Tab-separated table of C-alpha atoms (C1' of nucleotides) in Angstrom:
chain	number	residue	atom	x	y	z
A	1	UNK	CA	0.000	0.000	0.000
A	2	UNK	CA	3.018	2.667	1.050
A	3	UNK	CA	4.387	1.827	-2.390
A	4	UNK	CA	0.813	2.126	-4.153
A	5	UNK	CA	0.766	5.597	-2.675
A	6	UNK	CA	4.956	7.046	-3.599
A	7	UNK	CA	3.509	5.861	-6.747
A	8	UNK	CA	3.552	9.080	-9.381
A	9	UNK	CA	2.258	8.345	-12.006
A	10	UNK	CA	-1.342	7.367	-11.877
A	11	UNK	CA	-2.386	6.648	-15.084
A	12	UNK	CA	-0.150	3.348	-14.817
A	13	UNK	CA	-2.394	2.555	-11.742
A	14	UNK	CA	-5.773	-0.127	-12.376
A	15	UNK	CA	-8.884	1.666	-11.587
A	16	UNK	CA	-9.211	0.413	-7.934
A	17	UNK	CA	-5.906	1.962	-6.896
A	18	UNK	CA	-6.500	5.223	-8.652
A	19	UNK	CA	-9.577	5.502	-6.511
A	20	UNK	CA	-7.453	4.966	-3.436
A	21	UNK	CA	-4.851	7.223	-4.340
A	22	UNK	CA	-7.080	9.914	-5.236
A	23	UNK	CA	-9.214	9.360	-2.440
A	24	UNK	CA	-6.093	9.754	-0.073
A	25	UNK	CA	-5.180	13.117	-1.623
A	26	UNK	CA	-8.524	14.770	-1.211
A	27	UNK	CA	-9.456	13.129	2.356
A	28	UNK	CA	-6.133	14.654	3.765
A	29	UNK	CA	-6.096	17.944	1.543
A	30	UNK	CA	-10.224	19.111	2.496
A	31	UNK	CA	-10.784	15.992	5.044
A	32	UNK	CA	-13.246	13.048	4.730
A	33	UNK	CA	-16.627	15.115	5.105
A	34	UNK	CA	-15.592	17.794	2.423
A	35	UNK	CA	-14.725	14.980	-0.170
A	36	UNK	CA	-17.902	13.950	-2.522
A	37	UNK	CA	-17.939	11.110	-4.686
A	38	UNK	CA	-18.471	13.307	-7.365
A	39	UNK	CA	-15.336	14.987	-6.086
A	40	UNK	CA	-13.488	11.553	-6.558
A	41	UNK	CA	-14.957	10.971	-9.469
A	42	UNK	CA	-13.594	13.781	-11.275
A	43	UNK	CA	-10.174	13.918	-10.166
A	44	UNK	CA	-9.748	10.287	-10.816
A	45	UNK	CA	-11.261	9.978	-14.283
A	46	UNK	CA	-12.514	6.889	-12.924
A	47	UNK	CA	-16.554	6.841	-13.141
A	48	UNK	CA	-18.787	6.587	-10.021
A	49	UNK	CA	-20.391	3.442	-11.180
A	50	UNK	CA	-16.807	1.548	-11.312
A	51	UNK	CA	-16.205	3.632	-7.869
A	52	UNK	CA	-19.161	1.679	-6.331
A	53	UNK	CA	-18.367	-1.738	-8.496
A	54	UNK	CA	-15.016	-1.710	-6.277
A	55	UNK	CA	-16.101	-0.284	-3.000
A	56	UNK	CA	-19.164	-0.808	-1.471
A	57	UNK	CA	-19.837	3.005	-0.060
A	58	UNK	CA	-17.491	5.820	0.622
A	59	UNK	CA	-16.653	4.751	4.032
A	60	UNK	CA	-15.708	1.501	2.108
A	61	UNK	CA	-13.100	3.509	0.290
A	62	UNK	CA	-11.811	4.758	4.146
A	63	UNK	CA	-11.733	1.823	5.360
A	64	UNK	CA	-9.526	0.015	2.589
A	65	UNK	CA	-7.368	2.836	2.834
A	66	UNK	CA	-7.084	2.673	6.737
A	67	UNK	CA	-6.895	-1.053	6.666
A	68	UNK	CA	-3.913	-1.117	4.023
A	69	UNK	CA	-1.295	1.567	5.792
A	70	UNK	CA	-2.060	0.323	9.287
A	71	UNK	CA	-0.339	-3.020	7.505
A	72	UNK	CA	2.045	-1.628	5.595
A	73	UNK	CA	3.250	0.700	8.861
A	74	UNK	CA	2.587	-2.926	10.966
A	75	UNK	CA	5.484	-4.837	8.426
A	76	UNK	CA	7.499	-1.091	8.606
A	77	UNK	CA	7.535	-2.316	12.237
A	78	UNK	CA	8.314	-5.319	12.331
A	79	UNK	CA	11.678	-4.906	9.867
A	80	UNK	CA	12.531	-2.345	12.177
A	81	UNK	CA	12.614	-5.008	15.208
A	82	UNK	CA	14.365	-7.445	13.265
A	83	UNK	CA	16.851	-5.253	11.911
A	84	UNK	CA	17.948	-3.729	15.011
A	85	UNK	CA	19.683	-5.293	18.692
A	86	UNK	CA	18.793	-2.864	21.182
A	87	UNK	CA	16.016	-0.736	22.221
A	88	UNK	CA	17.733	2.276	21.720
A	89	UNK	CA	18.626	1.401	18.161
A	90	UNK	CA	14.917	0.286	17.131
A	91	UNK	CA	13.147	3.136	19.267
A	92	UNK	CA	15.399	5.363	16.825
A	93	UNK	CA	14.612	3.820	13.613
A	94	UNK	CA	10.819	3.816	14.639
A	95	UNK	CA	11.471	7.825	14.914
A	96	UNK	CA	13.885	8.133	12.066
A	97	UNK	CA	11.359	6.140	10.004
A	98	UNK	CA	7.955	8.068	10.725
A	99	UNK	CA	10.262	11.365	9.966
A	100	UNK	CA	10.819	9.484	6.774
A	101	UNK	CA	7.403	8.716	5.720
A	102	UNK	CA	6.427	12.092	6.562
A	103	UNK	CA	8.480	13.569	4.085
A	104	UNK	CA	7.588	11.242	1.511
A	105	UNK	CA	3.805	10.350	1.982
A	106	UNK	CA	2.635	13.365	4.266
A	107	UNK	CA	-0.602	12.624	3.367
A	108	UNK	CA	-0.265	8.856	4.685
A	109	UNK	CA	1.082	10.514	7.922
A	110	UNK	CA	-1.932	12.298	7.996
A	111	UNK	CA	-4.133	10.270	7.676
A	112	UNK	CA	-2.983	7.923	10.048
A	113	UNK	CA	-2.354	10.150	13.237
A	114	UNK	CA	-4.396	13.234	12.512
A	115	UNK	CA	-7.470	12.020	10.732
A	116	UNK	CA	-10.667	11.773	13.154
A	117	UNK	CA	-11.749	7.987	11.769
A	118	UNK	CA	-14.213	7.307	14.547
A	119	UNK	CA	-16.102	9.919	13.005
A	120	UNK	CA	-16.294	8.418	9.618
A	121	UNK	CA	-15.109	4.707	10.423
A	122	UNK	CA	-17.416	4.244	13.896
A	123	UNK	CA	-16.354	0.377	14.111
A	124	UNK	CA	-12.732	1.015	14.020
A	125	UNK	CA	-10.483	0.962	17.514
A	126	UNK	CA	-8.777	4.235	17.883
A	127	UNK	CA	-5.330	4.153	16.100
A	128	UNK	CA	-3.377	3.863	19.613
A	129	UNK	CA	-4.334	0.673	19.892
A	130	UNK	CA	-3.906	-0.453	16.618
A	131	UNK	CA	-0.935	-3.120	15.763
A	132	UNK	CA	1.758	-0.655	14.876
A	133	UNK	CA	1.443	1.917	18.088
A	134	UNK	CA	1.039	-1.570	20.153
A	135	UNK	CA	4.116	-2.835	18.632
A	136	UNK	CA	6.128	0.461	19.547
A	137	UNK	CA	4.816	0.163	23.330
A	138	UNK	CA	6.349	-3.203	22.554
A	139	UNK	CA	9.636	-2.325	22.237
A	140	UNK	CA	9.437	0.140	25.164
A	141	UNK	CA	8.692	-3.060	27.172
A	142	UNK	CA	11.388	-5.182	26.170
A	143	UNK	CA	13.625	-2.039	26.676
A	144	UNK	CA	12.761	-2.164	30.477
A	145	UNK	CA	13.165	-6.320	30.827
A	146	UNK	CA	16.466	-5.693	29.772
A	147	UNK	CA	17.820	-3.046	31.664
A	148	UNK	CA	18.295	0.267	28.577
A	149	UNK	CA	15.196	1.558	30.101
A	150	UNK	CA	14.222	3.052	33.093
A	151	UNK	CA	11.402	0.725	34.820
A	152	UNK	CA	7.969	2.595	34.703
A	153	UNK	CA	4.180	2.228	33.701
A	154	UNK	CA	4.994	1.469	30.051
A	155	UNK	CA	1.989	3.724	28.797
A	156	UNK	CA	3.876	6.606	30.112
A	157	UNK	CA	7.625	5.836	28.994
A	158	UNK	CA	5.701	5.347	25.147
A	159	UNK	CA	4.280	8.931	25.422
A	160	UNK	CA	7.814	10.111	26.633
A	161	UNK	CA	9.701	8.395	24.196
A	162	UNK	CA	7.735	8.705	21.037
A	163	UNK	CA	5.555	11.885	21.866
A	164	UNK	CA	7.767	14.633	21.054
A	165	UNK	CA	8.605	13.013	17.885
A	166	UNK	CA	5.152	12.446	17.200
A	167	UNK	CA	4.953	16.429	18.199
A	168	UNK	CA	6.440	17.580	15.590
A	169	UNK	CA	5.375	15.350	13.205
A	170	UNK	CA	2.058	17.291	13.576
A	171	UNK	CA	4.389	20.354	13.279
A	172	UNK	CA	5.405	19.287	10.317
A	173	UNK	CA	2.297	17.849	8.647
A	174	UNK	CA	0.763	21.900	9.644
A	175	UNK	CA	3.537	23.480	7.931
A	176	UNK	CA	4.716	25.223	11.130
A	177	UNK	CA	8.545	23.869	10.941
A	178	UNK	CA	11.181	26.317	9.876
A	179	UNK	CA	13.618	23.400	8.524
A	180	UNK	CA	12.946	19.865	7.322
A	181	UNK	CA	11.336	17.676	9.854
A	182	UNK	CA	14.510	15.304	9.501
A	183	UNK	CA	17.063	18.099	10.254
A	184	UNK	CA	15.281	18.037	13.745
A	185	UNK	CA	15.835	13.914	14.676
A	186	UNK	CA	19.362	13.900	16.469
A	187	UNK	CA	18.045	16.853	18.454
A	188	UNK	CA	14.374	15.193	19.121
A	189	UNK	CA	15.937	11.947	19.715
A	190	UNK	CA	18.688	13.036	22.324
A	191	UNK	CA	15.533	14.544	24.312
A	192	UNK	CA	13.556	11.576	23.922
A	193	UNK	CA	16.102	9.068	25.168
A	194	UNK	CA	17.201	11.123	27.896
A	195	UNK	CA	13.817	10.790	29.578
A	196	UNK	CA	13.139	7.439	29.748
A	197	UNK	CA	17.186	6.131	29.336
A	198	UNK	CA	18.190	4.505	32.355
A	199	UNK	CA	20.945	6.156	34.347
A	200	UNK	CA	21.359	9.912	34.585
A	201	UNK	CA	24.532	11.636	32.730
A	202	UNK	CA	23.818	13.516	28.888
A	203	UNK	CA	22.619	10.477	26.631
A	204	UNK	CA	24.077	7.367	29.258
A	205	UNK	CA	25.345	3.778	28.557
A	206	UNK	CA	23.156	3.766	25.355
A	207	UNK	CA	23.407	7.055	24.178
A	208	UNK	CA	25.795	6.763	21.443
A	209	UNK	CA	25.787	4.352	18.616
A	210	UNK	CA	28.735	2.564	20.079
A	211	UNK	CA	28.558	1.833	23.860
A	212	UNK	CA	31.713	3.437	25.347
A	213	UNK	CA	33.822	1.447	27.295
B	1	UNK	CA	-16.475	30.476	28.252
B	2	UNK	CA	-15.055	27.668	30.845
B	3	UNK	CA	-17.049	28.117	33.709
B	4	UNK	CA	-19.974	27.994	31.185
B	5	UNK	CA	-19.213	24.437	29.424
B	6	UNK	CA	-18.557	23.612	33.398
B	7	UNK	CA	-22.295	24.344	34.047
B	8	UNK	CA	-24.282	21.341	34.456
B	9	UNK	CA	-27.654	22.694	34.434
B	10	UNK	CA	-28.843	23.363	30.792
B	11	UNK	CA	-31.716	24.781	31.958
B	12	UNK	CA	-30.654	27.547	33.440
B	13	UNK	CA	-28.515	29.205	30.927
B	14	UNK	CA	-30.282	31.586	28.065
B	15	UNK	CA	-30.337	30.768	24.745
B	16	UNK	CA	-27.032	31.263	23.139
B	17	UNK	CA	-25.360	29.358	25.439
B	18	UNK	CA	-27.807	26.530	25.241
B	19	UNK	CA	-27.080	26.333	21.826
B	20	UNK	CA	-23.068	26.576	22.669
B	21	UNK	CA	-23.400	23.864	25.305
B	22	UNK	CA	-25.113	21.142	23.465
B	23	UNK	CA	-23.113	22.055	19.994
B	24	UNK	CA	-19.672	21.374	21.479
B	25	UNK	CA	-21.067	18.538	23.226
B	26	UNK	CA	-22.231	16.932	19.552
B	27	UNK	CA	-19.506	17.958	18.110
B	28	UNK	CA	-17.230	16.285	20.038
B	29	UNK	CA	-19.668	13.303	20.620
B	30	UNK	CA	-19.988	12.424	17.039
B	31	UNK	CA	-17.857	15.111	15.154
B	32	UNK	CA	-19.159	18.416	13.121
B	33	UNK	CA	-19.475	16.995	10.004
B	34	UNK	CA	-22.005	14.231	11.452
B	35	UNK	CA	-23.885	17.317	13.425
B	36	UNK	CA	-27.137	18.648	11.645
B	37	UNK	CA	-28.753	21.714	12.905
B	38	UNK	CA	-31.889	19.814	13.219
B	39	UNK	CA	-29.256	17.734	16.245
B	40	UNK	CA	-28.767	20.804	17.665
B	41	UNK	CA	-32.577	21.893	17.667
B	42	UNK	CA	-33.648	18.449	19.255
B	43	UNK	CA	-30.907	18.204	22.037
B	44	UNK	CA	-30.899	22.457	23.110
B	45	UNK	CA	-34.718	22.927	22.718
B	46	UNK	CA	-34.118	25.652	21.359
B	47	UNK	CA	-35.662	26.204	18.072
B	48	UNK	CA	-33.910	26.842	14.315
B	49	UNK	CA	-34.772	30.255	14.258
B	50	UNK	CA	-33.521	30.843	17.331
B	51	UNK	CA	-30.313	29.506	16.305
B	52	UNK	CA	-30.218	31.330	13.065
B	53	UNK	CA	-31.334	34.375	14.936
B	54	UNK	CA	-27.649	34.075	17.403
B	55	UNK	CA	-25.379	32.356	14.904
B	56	UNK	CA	-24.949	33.609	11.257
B	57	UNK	CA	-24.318	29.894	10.453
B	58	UNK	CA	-23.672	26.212	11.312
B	59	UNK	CA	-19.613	27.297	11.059
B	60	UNK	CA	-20.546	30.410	13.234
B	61	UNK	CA	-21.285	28.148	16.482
B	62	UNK	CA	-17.895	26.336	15.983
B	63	UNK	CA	-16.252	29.485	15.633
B	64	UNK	CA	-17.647	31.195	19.015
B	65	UNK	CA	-16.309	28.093	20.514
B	66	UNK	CA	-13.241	27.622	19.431
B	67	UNK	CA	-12.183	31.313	19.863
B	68	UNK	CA	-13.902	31.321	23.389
B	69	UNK	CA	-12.456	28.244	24.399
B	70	UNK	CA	-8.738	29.527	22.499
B	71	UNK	CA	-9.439	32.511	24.825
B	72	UNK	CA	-10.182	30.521	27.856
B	73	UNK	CA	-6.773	28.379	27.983
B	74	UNK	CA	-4.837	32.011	26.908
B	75	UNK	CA	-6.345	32.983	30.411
B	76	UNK	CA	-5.298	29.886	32.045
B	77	UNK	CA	-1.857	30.335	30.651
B	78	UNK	CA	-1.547	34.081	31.926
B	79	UNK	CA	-2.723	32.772	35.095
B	80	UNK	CA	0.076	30.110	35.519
B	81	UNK	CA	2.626	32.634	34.448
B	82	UNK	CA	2.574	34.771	36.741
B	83	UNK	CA	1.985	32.597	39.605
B	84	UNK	CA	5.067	30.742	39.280
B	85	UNK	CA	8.575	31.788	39.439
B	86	UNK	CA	10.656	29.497	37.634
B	87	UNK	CA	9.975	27.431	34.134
B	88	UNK	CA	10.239	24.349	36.201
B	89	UNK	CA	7.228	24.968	38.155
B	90	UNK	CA	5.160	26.802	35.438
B	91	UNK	CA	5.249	24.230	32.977
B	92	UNK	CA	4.617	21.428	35.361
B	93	UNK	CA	1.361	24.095	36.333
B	94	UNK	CA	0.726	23.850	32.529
B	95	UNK	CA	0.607	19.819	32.527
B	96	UNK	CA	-1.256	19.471	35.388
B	97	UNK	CA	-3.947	22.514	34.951
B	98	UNK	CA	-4.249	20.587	31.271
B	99	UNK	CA	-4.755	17.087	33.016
B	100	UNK	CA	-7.249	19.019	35.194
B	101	UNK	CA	-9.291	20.314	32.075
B	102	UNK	CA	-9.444	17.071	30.265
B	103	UNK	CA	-11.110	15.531	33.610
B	104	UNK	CA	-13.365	18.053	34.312
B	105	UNK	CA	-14.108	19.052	30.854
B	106	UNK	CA	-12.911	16.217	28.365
B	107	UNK	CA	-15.038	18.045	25.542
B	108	UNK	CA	-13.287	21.414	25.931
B	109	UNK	CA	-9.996	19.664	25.816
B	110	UNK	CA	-11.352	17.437	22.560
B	111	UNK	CA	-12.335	20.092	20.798
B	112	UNK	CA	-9.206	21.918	21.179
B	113	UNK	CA	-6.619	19.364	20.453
B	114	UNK	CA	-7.875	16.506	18.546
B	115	UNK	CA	-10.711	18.285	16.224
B	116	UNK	CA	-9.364	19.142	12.696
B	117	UNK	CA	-10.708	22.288	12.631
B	118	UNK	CA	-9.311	23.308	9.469
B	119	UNK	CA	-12.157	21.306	8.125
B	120	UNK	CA	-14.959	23.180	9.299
B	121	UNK	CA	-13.202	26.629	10.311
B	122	UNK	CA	-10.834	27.453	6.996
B	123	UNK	CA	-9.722	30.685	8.279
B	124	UNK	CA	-8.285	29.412	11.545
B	125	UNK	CA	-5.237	29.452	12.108
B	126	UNK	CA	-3.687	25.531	13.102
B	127	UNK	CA	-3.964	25.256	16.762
B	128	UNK	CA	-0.604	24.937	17.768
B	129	UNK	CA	-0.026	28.704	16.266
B	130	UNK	CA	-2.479	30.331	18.621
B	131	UNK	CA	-2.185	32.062	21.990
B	132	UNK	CA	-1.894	29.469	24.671
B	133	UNK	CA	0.363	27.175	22.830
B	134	UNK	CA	2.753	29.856	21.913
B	135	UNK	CA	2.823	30.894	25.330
B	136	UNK	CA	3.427	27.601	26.352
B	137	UNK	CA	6.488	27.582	23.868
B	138	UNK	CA	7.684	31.207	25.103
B	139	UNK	CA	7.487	29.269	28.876
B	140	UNK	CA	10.198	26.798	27.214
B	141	UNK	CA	12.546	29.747	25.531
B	142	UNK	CA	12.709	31.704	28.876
B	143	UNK	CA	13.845	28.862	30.755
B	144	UNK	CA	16.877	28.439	28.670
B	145	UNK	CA	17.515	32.078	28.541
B	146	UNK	CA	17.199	31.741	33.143
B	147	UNK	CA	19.580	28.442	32.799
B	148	UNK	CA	17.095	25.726	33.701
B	149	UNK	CA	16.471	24.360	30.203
B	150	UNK	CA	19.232	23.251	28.195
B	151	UNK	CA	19.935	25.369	25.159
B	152	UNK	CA	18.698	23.820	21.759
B	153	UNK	CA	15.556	24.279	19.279
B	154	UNK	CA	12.916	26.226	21.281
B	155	UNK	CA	10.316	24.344	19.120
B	156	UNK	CA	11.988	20.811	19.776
B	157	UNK	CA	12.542	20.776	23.405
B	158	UNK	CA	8.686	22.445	23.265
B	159	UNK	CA	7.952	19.158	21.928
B	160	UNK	CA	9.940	17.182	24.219
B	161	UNK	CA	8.504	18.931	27.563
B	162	UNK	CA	4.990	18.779	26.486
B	163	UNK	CA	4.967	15.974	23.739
B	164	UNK	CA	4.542	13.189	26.306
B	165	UNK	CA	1.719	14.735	28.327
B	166	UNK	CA	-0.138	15.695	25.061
B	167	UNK	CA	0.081	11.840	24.191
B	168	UNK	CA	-1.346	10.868	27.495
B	169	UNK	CA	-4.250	13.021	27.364
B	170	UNK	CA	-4.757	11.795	23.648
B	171	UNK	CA	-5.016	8.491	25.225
B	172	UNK	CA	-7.611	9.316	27.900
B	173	UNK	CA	-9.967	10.915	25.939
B	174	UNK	CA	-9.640	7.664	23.634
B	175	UNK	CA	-10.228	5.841	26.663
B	176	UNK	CA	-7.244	3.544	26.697
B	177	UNK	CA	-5.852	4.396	30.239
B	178	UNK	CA	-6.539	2.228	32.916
B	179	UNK	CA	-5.701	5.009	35.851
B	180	UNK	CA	-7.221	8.404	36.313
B	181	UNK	CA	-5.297	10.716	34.269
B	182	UNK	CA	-4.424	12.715	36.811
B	183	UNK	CA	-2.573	10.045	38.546
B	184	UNK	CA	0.111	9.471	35.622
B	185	UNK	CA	1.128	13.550	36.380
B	186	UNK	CA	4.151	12.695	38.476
B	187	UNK	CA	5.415	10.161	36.361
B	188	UNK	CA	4.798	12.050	32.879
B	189	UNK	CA	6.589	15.305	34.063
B	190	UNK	CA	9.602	13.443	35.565
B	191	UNK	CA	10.385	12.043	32.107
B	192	UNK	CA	9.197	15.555	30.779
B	193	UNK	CA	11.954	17.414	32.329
B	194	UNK	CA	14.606	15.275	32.331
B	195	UNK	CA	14.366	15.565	28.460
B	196	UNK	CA	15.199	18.984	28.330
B	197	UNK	CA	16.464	20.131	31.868
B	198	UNK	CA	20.444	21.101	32.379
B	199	UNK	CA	22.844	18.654	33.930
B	200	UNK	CA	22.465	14.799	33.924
B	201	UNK	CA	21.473	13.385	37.181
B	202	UNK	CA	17.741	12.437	37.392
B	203	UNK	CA	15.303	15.156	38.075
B	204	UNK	CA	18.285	17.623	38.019
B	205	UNK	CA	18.905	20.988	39.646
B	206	UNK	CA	15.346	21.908	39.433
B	207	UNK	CA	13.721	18.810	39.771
B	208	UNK	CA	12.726	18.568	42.959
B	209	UNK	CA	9.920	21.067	44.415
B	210	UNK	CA	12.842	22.591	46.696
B	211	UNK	CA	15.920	23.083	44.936
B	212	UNK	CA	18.932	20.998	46.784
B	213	UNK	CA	21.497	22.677	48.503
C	1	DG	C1'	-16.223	-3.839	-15.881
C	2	DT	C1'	-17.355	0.613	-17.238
C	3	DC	C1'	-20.211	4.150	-18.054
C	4	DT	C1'	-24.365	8.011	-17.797
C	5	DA	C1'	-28.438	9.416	-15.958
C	6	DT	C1'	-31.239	9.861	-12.245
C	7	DA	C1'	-33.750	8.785	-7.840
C	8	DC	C1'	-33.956	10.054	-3.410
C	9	DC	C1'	-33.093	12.278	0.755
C	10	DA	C1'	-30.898	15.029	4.335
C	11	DC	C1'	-29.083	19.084	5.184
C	12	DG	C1'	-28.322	24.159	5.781
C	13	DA	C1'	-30.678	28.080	5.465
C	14	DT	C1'	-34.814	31.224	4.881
C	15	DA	C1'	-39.600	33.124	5.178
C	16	DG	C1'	-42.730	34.899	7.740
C	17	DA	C1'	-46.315	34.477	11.690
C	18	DC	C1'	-46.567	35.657	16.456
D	1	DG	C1'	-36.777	37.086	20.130
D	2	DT	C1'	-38.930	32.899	19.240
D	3	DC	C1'	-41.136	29.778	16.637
D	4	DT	C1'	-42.909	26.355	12.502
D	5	DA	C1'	-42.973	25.287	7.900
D	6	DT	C1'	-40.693	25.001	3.802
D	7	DC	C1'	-37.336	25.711	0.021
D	8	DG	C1'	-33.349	24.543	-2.841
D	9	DT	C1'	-29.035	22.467	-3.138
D	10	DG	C1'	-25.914	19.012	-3.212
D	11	DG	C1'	-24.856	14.638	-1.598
D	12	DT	C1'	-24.889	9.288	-1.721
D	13	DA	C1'	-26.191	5.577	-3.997
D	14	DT	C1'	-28.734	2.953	-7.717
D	15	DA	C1'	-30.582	1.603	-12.326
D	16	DG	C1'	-29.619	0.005	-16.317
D	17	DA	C1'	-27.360	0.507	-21.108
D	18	DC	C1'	-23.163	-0.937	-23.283
DNA sequence: GTCTATACCACGATAGAC
DNA sequence: GTCTATCGTGGTATAGAC
């Protein structure tokens, strides 16, 4: 699905996934409510009689979208945890990663943390609890059983450590940051370790890439 | 504009604000878009006319609210200001006054952080440009200029200090928290300002209510 | 599978009596 | 100021030809 969306050129797209890429565009540019069918229609070029052959309503559209990126952000995850030894090393791809996608899918970014999908999905769990965010707490936990991080209620160490990434994300996504979101991860990182790391001095045992001695 | 959502007794407000009171309580309920004036009719008592007669349009009762309640929290913050001395203890004001809100008023705080107003309000400006928040970021930039906050990106350790709490109150009014809000406070802001205060060791300098000798 | 034309309805907003 | 009744638009979704 992430690649379906970097995907430029959609006239090389089958009708189904232009109506999902167009879709995206418009629900994050004017938001769910402000997006007609018609709307969809005519930026896709696709009719609304093959929009309803492949989706069954325009919450059906939502919900395929929503659906596919909460995967494709779920695998994002788990090659991050595989790829990685240490809490500290997969807690900073996790940010370095979302940074990533925010540059090149903001609208995927949106959609996934800013959109309100109760209000247009009502049978779908609020995104917190949805695989990927579970999967980050995840790694917060395993960071305490083995001693990087500092033992705490894990709900609060997730906040610490991925909130004021996820901060100015939102920054970002609003148009608010001076400089590239990326330019800001060393910086947003050092903060974010520091305040769940265990031990006390600047970035501690884990604080640099290699461990000093 | 507080005290008023505060009010528990519909009945004894006048007409405008019975129309304020039960709009921000659909809104947030089941979002603007999925609001109809006729709602708003049934749930106030208070007819169309009447409505049409206070509020130039459906967009006109969101604005009063937002720019009340944007008002409200500007108060708040000018209240917290000058009633503490040192960044330290005004921003941990400013975490727990906004932990306070969400319990006492969990549609105030809704409507402020989590609506996309942009969708409904197109002149607004985003949130996180308006009067409390930048006065919550001005909180930050004065405590590195005093020496308590280490010097970097105002905007980033802004994120940092209040990223974590914002998450947590996210997660309340999603329902996900198993403890009062309120009880996560000491927690939250120990991670909080370790992120961003000077020296190393735990809560620092500052972080105890009396500084150390 | 793809399209056009259209049915149907809910909504925001107004008119006008009291 | 407050109300009821109603209008017109624009939206979702369907029917049915190709």
């Amino acid at each position: 699905m992430l690649t379906l969306i970097n995907n430029q050129d959609l006239s090389r797209l089958n009708r189904q996934e232009q109506i999902l890429v167009t879709s995206l565009r418009l629900f994050t540019e004017r938001g769910y409510f402000n997006t007609s069918i018609h709307d969809i229609q005519r930026e896709s070029k696709v009719s609304i009689g093959s929009i309803y052959h492949y989706f069954k309503n325009k919450e059906g559209i939502a919900r395929a979208l929503f659906t596919g990126l909460v995967a494709s952000m779920d695998e994002g995850m788990d090659r991050i945890d595989s790829q990685y030894a240490s809490a500290h090393d997969r807690c900073r791809a996790v940010l370095a990663w979302l940074m990533e996608l925010t540059r090149r899918s903001p609208a995927v970014m949106q959609f996934i943390l800013y959109a309100r999908h109760r209000e247009f999905l009502p049978d779908e769990k609020p995104i917190c609890s949805s695989g990927p965010f579970l999967k980050m707490k995840e790694m917060v936990k395993r960071g305490m059983d083995e001693g990087e991080i500092r033992r705490m209620d894990v709900t609060v160490a997730s906040a610490a450590l991925y909130g004021g990434a996820i901060r100015m994300i939102h920054l970002a996504l609003d148009g608010v940051l001076v400089r590239p979101l990326e330019s800001y991860l060393d910086d947003v990182w050092s903060c974010a370790w520091r305040s769940v790391a265990m031990g006390g001095e600047g970035e501690g045992r884990w604080g640099a890439e290699k461990a000093p001695a």
